mmCIF file of C-alpha atoms in Angstrom:
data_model
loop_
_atom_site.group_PDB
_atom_site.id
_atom_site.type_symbol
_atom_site.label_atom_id
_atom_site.label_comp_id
_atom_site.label_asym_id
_atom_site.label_seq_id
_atom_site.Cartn_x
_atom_site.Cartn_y
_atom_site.Cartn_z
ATOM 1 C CA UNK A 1 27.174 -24.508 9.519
ATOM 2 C CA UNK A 2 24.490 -25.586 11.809
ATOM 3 C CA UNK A 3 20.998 -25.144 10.966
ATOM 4 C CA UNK A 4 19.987 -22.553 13.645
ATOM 5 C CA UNK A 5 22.736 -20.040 12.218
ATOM 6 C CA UNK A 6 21.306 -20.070 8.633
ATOM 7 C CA UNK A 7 18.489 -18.502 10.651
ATOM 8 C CA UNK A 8 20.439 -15.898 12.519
ATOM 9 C CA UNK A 9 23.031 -15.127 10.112
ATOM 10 C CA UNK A 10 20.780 -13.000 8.486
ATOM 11 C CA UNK A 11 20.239 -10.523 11.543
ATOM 12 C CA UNK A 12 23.499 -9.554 11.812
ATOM 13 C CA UNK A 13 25.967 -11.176 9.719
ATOM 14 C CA UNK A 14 24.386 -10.864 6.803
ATOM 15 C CA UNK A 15 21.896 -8.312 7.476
ATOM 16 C CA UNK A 16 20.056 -7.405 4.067
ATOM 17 C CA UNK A 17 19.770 -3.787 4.924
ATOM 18 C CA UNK A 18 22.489 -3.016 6.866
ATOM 19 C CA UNK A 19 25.311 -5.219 5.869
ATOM 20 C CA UNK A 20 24.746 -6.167 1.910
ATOM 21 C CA UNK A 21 22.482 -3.425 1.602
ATOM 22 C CA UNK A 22 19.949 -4.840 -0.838
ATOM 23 C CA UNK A 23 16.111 -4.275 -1.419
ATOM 24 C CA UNK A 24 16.658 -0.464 -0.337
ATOM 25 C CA UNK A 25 13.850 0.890 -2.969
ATOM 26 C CA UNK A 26 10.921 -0.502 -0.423
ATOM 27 C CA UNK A 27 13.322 -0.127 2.795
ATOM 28 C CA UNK A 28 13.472 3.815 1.548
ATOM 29 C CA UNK A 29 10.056 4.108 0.690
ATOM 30 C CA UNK A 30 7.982 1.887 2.983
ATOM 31 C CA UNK A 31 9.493 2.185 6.201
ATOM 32 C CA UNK A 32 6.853 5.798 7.234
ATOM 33 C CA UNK A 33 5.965 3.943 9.914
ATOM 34 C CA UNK A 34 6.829 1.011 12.281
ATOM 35 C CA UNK A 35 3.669 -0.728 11.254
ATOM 36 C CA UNK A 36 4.607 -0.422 7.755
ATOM 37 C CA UNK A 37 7.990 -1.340 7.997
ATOM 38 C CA UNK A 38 7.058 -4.594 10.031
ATOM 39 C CA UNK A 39 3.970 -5.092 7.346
ATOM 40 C CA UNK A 40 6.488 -4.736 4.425
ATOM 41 C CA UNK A 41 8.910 -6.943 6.042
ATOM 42 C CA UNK A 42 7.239 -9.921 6.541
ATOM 43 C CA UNK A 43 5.355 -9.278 2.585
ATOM 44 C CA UNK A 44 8.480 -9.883 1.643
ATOM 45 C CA UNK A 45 9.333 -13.202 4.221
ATOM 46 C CA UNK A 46 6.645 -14.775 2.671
ATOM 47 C CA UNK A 47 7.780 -14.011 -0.881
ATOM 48 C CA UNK A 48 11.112 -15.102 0.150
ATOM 49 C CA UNK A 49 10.051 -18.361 1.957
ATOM 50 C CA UNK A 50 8.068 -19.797 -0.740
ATOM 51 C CA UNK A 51 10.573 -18.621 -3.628
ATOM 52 C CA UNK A 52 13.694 -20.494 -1.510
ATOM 53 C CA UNK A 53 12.142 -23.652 -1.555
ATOM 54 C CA UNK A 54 10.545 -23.506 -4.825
ATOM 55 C CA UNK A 55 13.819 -22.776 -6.548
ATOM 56 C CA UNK A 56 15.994 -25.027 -4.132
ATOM 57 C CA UNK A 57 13.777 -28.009 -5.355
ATOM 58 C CA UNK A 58 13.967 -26.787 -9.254
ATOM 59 C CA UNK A 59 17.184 -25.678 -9.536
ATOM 60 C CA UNK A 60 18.723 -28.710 -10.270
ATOM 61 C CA UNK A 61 16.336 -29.732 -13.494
ATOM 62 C CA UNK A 62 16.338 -26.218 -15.272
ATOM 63 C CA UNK A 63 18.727 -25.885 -17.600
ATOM 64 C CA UNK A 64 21.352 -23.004 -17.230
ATOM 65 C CA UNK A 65 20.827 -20.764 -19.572
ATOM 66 C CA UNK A 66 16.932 -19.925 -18.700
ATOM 67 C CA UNK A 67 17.357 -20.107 -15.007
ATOM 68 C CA UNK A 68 16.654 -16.470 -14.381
ATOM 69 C CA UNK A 69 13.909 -16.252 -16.465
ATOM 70 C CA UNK A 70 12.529 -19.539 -14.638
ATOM 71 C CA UNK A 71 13.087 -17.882 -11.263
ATOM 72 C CA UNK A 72 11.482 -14.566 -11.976
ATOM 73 C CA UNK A 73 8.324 -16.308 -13.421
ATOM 74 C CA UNK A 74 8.641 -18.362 -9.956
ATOM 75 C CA UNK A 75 9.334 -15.129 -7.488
ATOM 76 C CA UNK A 76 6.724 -13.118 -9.725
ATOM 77 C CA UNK A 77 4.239 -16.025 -9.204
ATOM 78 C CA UNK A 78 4.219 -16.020 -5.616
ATOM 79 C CA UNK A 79 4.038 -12.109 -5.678
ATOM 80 C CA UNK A 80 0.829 -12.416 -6.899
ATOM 81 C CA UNK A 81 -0.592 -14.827 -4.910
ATOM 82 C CA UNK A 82 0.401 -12.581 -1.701
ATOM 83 C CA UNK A 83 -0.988 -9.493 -3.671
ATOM 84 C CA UNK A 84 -4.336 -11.745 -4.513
ATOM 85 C CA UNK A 85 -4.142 -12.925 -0.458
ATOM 86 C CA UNK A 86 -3.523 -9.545 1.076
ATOM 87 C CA UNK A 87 -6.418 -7.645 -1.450
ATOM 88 C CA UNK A 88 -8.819 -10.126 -0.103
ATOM 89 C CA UNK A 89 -8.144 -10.819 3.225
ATOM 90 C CA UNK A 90 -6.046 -7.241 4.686
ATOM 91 C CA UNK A 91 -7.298 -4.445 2.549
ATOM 92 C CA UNK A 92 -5.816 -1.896 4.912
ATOM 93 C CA UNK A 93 -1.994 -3.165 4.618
ATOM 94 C CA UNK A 94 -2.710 -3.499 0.946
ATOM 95 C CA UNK A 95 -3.928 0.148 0.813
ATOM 96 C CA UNK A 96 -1.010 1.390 2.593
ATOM 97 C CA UNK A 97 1.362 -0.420 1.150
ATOM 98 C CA UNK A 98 -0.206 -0.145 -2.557
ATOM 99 C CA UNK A 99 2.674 -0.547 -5.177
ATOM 100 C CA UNK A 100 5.756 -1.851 -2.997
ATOM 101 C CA UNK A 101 3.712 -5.565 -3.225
ATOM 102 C CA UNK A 102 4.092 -6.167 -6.569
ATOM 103 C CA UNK A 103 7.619 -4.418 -6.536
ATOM 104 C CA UNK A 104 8.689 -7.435 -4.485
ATOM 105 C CA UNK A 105 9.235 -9.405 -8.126
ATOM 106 C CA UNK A 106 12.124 -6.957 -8.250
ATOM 107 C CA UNK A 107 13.311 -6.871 -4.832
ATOM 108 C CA UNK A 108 17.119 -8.018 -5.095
ATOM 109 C CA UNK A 109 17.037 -9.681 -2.086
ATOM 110 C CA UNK A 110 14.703 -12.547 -3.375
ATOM 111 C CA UNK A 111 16.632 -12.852 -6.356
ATOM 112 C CA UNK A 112 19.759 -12.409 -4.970
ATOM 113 C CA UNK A 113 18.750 -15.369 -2.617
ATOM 114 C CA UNK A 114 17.424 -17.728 -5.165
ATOM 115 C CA UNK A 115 20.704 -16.998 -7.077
ATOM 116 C CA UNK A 116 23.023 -17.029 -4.268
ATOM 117 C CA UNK A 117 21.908 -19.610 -2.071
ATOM 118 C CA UNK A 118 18.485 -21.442 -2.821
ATOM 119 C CA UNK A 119 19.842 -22.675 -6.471
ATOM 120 C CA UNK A 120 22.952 -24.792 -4.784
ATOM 121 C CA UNK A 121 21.503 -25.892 -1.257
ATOM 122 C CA UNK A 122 18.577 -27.744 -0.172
ATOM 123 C CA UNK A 123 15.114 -27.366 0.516
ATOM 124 C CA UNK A 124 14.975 -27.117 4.213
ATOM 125 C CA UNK A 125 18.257 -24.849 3.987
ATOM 126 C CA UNK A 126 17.013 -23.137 1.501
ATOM 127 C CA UNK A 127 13.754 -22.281 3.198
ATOM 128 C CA UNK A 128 15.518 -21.600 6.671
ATOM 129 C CA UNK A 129 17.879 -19.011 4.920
ATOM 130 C CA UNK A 130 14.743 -17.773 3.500
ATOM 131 C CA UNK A 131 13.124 -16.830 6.824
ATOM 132 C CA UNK A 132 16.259 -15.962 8.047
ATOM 133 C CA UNK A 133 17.050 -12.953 5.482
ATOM 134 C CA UNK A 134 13.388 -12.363 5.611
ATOM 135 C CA UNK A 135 13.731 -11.871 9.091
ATOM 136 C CA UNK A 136 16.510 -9.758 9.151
ATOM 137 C CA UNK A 137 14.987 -7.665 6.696
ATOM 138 C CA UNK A 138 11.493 -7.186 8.615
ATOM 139 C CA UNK A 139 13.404 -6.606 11.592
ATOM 140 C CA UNK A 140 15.442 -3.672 9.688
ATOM 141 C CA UNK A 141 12.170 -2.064 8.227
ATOM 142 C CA UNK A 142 10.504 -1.872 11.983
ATOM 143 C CA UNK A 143 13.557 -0.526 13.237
ATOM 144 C CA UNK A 144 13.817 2.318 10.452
ATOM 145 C CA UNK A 145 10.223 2.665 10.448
ATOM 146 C CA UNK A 146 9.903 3.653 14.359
ATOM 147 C CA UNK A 147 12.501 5.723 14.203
ATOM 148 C CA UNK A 148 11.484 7.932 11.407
ATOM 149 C CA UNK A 149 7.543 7.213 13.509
ATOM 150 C CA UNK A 150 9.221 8.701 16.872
ATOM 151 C CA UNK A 151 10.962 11.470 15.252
ATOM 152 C CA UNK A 152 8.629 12.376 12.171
ATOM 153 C CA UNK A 153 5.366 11.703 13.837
ATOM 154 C CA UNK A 154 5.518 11.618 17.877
ATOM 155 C CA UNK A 155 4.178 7.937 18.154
ATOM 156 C CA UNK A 156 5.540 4.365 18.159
ATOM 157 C CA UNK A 157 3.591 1.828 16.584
ATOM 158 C CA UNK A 158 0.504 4.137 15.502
ATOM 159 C CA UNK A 159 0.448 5.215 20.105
ATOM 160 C CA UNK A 160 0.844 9.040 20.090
ATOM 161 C CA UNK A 161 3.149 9.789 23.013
ATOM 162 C CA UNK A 162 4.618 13.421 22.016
ATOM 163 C CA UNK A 163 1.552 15.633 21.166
ATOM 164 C CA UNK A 164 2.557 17.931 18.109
ATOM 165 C CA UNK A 165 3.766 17.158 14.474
ATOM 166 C CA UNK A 166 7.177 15.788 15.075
ATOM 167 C CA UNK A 167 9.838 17.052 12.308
ATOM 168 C CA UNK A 168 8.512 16.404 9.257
ATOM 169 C CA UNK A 169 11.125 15.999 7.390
ATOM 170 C CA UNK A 170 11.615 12.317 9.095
ATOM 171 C CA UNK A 171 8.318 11.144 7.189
ATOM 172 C CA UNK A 172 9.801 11.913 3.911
ATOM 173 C CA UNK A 173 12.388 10.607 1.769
ATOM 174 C CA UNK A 174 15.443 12.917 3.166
ATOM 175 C CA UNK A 175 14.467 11.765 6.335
ATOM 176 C CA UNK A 176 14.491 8.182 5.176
ATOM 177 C CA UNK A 177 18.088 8.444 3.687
ATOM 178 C CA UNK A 178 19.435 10.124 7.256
ATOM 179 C CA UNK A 179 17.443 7.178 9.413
ATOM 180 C CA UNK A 180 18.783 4.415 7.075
ATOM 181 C CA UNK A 181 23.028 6.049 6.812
ATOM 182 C CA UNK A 182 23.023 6.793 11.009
ATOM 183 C CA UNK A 183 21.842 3.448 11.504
ATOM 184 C CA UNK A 184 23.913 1.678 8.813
ATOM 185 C CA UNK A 185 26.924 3.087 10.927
ATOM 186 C CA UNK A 186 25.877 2.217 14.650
ATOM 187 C CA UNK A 187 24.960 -1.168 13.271
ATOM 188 C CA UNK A 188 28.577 -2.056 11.292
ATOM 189 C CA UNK A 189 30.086 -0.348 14.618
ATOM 190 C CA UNK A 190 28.459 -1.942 17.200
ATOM 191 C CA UNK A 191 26.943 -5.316 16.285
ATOM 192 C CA UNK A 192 28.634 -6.424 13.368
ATOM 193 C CA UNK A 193 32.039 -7.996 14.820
ATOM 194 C CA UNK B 1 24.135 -28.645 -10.847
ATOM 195 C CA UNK B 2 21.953 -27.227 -13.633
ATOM 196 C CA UNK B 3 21.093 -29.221 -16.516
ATOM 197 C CA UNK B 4 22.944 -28.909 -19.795
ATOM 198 C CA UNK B 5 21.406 -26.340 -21.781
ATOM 199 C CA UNK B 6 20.072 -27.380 -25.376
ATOM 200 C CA UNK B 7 16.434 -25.879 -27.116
ATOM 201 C CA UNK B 8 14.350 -28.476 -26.641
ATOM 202 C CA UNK B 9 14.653 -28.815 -22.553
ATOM 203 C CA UNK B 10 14.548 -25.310 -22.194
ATOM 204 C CA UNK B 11 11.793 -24.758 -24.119
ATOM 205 C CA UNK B 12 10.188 -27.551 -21.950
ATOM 206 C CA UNK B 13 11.419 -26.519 -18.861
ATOM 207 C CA UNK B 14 10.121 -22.708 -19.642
ATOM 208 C CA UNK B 15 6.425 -24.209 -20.676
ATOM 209 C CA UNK B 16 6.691 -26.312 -17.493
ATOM 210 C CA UNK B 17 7.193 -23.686 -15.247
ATOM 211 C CA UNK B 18 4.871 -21.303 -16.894
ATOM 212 C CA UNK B 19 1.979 -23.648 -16.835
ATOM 213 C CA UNK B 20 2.445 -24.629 -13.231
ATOM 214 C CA UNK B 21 2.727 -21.081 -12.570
ATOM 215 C CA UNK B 22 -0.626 -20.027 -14.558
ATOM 216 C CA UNK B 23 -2.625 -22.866 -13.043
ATOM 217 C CA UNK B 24 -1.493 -21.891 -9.314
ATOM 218 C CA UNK B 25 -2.816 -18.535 -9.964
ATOM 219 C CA UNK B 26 -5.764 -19.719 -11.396
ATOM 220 C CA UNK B 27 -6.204 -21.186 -8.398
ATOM 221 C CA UNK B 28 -5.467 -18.390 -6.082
ATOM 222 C CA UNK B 29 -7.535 -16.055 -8.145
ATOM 223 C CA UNK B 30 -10.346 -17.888 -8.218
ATOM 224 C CA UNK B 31 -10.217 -18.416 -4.483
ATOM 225 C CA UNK B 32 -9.859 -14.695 -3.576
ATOM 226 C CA UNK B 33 -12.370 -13.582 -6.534
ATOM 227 C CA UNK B 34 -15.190 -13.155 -3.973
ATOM 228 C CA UNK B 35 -13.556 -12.476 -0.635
ATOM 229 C CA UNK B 36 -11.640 -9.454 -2.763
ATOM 230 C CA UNK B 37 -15.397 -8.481 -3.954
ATOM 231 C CA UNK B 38 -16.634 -8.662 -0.722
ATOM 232 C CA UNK B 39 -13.625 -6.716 0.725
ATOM 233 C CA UNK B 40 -14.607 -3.904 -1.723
ATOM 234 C CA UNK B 41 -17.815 -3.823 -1.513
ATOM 235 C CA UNK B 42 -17.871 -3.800 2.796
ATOM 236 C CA UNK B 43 -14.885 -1.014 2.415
ATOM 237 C CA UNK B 44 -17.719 0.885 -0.052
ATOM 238 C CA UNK B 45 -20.873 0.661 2.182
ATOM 239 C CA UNK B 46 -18.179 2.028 4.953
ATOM 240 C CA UNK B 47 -17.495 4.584 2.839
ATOM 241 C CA UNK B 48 -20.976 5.541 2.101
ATOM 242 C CA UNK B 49 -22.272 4.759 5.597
ATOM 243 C CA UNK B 50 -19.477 7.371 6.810
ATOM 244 C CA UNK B 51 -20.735 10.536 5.090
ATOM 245 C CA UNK B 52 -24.582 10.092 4.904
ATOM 246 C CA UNK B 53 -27.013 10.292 8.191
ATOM 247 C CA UNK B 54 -28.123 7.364 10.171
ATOM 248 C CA UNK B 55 -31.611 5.372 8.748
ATOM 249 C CA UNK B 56 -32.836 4.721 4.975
ATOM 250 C CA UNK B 57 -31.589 2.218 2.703
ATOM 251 C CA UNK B 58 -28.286 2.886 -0.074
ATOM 252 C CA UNK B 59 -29.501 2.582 -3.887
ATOM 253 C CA UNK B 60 -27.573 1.067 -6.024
ATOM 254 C CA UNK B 61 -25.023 2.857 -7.947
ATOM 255 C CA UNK B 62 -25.698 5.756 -10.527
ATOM 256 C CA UNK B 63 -24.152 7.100 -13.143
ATOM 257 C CA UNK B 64 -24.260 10.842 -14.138
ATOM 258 C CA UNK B 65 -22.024 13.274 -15.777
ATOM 259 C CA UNK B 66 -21.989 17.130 -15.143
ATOM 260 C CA UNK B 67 -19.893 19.643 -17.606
ATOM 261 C CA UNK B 68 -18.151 16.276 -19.114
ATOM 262 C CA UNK B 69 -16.902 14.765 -16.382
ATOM 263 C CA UNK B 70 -18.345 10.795 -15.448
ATOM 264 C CA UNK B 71 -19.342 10.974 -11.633
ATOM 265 C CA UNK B 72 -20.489 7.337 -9.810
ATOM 266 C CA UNK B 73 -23.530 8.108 -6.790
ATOM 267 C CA UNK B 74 -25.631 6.378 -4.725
ATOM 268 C CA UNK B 75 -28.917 7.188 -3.387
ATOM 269 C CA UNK B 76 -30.240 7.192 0.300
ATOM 270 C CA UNK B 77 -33.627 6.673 0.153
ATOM 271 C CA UNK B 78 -36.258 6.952 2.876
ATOM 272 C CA UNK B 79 -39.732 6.432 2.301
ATOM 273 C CA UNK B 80 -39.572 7.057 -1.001
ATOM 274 C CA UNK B 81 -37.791 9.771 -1.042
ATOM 275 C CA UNK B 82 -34.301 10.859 -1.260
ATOM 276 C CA UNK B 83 -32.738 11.814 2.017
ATOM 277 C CA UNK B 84 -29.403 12.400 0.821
ATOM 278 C CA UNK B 85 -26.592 11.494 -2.056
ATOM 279 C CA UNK B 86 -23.557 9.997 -1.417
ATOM 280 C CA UNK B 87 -21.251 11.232 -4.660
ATOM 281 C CA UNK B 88 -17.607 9.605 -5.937
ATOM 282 C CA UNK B 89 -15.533 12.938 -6.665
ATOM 283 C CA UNK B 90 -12.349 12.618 -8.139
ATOM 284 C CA UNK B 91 -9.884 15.720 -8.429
ATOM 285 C CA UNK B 92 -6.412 16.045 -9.435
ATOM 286 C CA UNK B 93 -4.442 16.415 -5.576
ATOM 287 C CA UNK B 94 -0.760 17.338 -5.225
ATOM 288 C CA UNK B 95 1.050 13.787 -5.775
ATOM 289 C CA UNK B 96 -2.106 12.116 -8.326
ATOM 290 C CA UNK B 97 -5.938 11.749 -7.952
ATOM 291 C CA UNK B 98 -7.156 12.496 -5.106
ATOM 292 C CA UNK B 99 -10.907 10.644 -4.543
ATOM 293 C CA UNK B 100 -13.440 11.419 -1.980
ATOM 294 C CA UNK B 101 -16.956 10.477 -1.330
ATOM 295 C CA UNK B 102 -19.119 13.361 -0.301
ATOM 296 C CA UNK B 103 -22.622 12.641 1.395
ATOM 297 C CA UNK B 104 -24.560 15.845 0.033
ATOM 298 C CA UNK B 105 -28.598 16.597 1.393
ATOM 299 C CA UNK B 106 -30.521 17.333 -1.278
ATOM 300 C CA UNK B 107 -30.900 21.056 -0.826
ATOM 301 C CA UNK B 108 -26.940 21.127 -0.961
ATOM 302 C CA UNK B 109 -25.979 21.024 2.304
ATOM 303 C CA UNK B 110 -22.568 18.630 2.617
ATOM 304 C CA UNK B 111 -23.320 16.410 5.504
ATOM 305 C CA UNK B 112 -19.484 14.475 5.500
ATOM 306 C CA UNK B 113 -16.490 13.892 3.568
ATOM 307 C CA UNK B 114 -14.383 11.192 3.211
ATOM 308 C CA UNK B 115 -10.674 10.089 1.746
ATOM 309 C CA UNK B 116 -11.500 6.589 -0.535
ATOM 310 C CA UNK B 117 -7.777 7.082 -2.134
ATOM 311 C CA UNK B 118 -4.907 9.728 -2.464
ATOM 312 C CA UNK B 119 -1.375 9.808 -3.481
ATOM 313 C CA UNK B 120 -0.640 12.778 -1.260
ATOM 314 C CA UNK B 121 2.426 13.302 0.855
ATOM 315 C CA UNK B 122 2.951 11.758 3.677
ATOM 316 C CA UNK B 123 2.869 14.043 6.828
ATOM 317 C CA UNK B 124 1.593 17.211 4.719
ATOM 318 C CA UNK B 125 -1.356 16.303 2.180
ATOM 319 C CA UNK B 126 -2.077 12.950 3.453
ATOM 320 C CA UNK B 127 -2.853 14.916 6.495
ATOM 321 C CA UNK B 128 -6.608 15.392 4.611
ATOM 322 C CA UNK B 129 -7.520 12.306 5.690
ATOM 323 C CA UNK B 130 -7.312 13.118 9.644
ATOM 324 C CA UNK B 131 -6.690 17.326 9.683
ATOM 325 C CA UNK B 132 -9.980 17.509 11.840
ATOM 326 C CA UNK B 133 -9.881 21.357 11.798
ATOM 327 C CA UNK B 134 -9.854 20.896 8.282
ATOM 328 C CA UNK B 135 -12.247 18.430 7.630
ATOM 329 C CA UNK B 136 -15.114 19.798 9.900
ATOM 330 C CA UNK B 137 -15.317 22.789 8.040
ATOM 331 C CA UNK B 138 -17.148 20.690 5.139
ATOM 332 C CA UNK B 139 -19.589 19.207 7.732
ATOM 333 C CA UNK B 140 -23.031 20.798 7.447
ATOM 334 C CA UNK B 141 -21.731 23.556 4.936
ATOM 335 C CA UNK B 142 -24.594 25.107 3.634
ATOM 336 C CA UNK B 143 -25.806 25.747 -0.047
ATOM 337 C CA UNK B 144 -25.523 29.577 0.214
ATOM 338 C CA UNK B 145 -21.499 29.353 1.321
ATOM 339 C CA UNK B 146 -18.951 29.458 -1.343
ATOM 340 C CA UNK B 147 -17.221 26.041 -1.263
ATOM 341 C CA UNK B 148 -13.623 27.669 -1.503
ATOM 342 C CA UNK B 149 -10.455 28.143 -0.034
ATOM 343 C CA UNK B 150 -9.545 31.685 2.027
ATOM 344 C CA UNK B 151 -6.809 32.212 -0.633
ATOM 345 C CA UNK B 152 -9.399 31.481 -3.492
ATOM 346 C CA UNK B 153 -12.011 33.866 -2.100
ATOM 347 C CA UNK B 154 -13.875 31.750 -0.096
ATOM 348 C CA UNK B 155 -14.231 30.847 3.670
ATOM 349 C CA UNK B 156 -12.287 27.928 4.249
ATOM 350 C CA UNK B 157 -8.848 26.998 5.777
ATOM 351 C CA UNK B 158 -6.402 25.181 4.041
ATOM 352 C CA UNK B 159 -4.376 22.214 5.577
ATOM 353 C CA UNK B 160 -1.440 24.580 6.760
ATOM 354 C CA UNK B 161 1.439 23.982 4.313
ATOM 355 C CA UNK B 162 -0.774 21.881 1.588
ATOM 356 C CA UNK B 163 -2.509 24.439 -0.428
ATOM 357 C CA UNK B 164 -2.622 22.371 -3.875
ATOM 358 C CA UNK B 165 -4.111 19.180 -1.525
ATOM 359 C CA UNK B 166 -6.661 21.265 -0.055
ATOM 360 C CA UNK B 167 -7.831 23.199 -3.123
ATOM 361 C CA UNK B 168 -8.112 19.594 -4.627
ATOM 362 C CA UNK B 169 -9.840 18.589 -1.410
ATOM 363 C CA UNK B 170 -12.331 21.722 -1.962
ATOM 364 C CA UNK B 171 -13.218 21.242 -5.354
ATOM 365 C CA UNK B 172 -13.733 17.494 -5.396
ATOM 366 C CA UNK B 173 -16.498 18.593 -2.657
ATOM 367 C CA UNK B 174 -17.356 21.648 -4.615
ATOM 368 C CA UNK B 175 -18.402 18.910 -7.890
ATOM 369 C CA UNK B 176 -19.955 16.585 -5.525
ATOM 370 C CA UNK B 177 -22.775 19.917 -4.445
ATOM 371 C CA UNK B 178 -22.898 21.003 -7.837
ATOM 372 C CA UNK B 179 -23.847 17.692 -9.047
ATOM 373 C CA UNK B 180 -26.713 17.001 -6.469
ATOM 374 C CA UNK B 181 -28.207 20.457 -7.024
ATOM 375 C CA UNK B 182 -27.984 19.486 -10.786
ATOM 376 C CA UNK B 183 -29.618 16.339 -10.511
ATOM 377 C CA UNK B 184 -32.480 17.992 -7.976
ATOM 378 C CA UNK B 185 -33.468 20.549 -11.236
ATOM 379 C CA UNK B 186 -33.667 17.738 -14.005
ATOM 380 C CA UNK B 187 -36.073 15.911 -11.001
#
């Protein structure tokens, strides 16, 4: 496998959202907005960056039976410092996005990376899978997020360009479910070959 | 592939990490300390800038508490004398607390409201935050009008379809007048 594809196997092929559907908690609840979506997706590249090439390099001295524990105390680690980062230096994304930051510990992507990929490959793999998935994820969340913006809202990116309210329903959760299952099909029928 | 597993390493290996770990956000935390202060503080004076009137200098914060409940202000001062109160008013919205900041004259009169944090829905109550038919009802109410909802007997109009967010929204600013006119007897 070359080293471009570990980057853009995770758009398609092995799309987080739309193909191993993982991480849906903040894809559900985050994604109000195209702003949002694209704010919560690249929260979580970072997370997932870092937390590839941490584990990739550690993997191979921890000793089986605590290597979960290790890697959460890793992942929840570099949660922080992004929560710590984003408090200090973009206290509007970390209003809006409030408790999906430190949620990211949890996010089964990360994990599911460190366990699936980071712990048997190396660094630089490790870290390009990393921004691949993370990628493919932020690129998921804007997609969801402008299409629940356009239909809940009127606007694209935060620009107004139907006056009115929009259907509501598109802002909240049902609407998030309908957005996420609609796409989930064009995107396995379409793209995913 | 992993090492073999026996106590002592992964006791090691589990201080390792954990130390590492600690000391890195230390680090971090220690670096952000006063930007995340700063942050605060700048988002604060916004605040308070956003619902007083233009000239006089902010006080530093008071405490008070009216019928048991703990309320944060600041002062505007001008020449010595109060101009107007800027007062932290907490109610309970639809979805959690619901907090504003409420610049009040001191005869009573609310000069502007504004959102500091909600957990209102999105696209109903969070519309309190930009409704402007709703919120420019509170600007330059007077003493002598009944800070209340049309439903609740009074003369304002709710956010259409968020009743509970706007009665919240009411009676946070409702507190906020009742507190400066208690705080002009005890002067």
């Amino acid at each position: 496998m070359g080293k471009w594809s570990l980057v853009t196997k995770g758009f398609v092929k092995d799309n987080p959202t739309f193909v191993l559907v993982l991480g849906m908690c903040p894809t559900l609840a985050t994604t109000t907005s195209a702003i949002n979506g694209l704010e919560m997706g690249l929260a979580t590249l970072f997370v997932l960056v870092l937390s590839n090439i941490a584990i990739s390099a550690l993997a191979p001295l921890v000793p089986d039976k605590v290597h979960i524990p290790v890697y959460i105390v890793v992942i929840a680690t570099f949660v922080t410092v992004l929560q710590l980062l984003m408090q200090a230096y973009m206290p509007a994304a970390y209003t809006t996005l409030g408790l999906f930051i430190p949620l990211i510990v949890v996010n089964c992507i990360v994990l599911g990376r460190a366990e699936a990929f980071a712990n048997k490959n190396t660094v630089l793999d490790s870290a390009l899978d990393g921004i691949g998935v993370g990628l493919g994820f932020t690129l998921s969340l804007t997609v969801i997020g402008l299409v629940r913006e356009i239909l809940g809202s009127g606007s694209a990116f935060g620009f107004k360009f139907i006056p009115g309210d929009g259907i509501l329903a598109f802002v909240m959760a049902p609407g998030a479910f309908l957005v996420l299952g609609y796409l989930m099909v064009l995107f396995n029928k379409y793209l995913k070959k | 592939m992993a090492a073999q597993s026996t106590l002592k390493n992964m006791l090691l290996c589990l201080t390792l990490v954990c130390l590492v770990c600690a000391a890195l956000l230390g680090g971090v935390y220690a670096m952000t300390y006063k930007p995340i202060q700063k942050t605060n503080e700048n988002i604060l004076k916004a605040s308070i800038g956003a619902v007083l009137p233009d000239g006089g200098s902010i006080s530093d914060q008071k405490t008070t508490s009216l019928d048991g409940k703990a309320y944060t202000y600041y002062e505007q001062l001008s020449g010595g004398a109060v101009q107007a109160y800027a007062v932290k008013s907490a109610t309970t919205g639809f979805g959690g607390t619901l907090e504003l900041m409420v610049g009040v004259l001191p005869d009573g009169t609310v000069y502007n409201t504004k959102v500091l944090s909600h957990s209102e829905t999105p696209g109903l109550g969070a519309k309190c935050q930009t409704d402007r038919k709703f919120l420019d009802q509170f600007q330059g109410l007077g003493p002598d009008k009944s800070v209340k909802l049309r439903k609740d007997g009074g003369d304002l109009d709710a956010i259409t379809a968020s009743t509970i967010t706007s009665r919240a929204y009411t009676l946070a600013v409702s507190n906020a007048v009742e507190l400066v006119k208690s705080l002009k007897k005890e002067n």
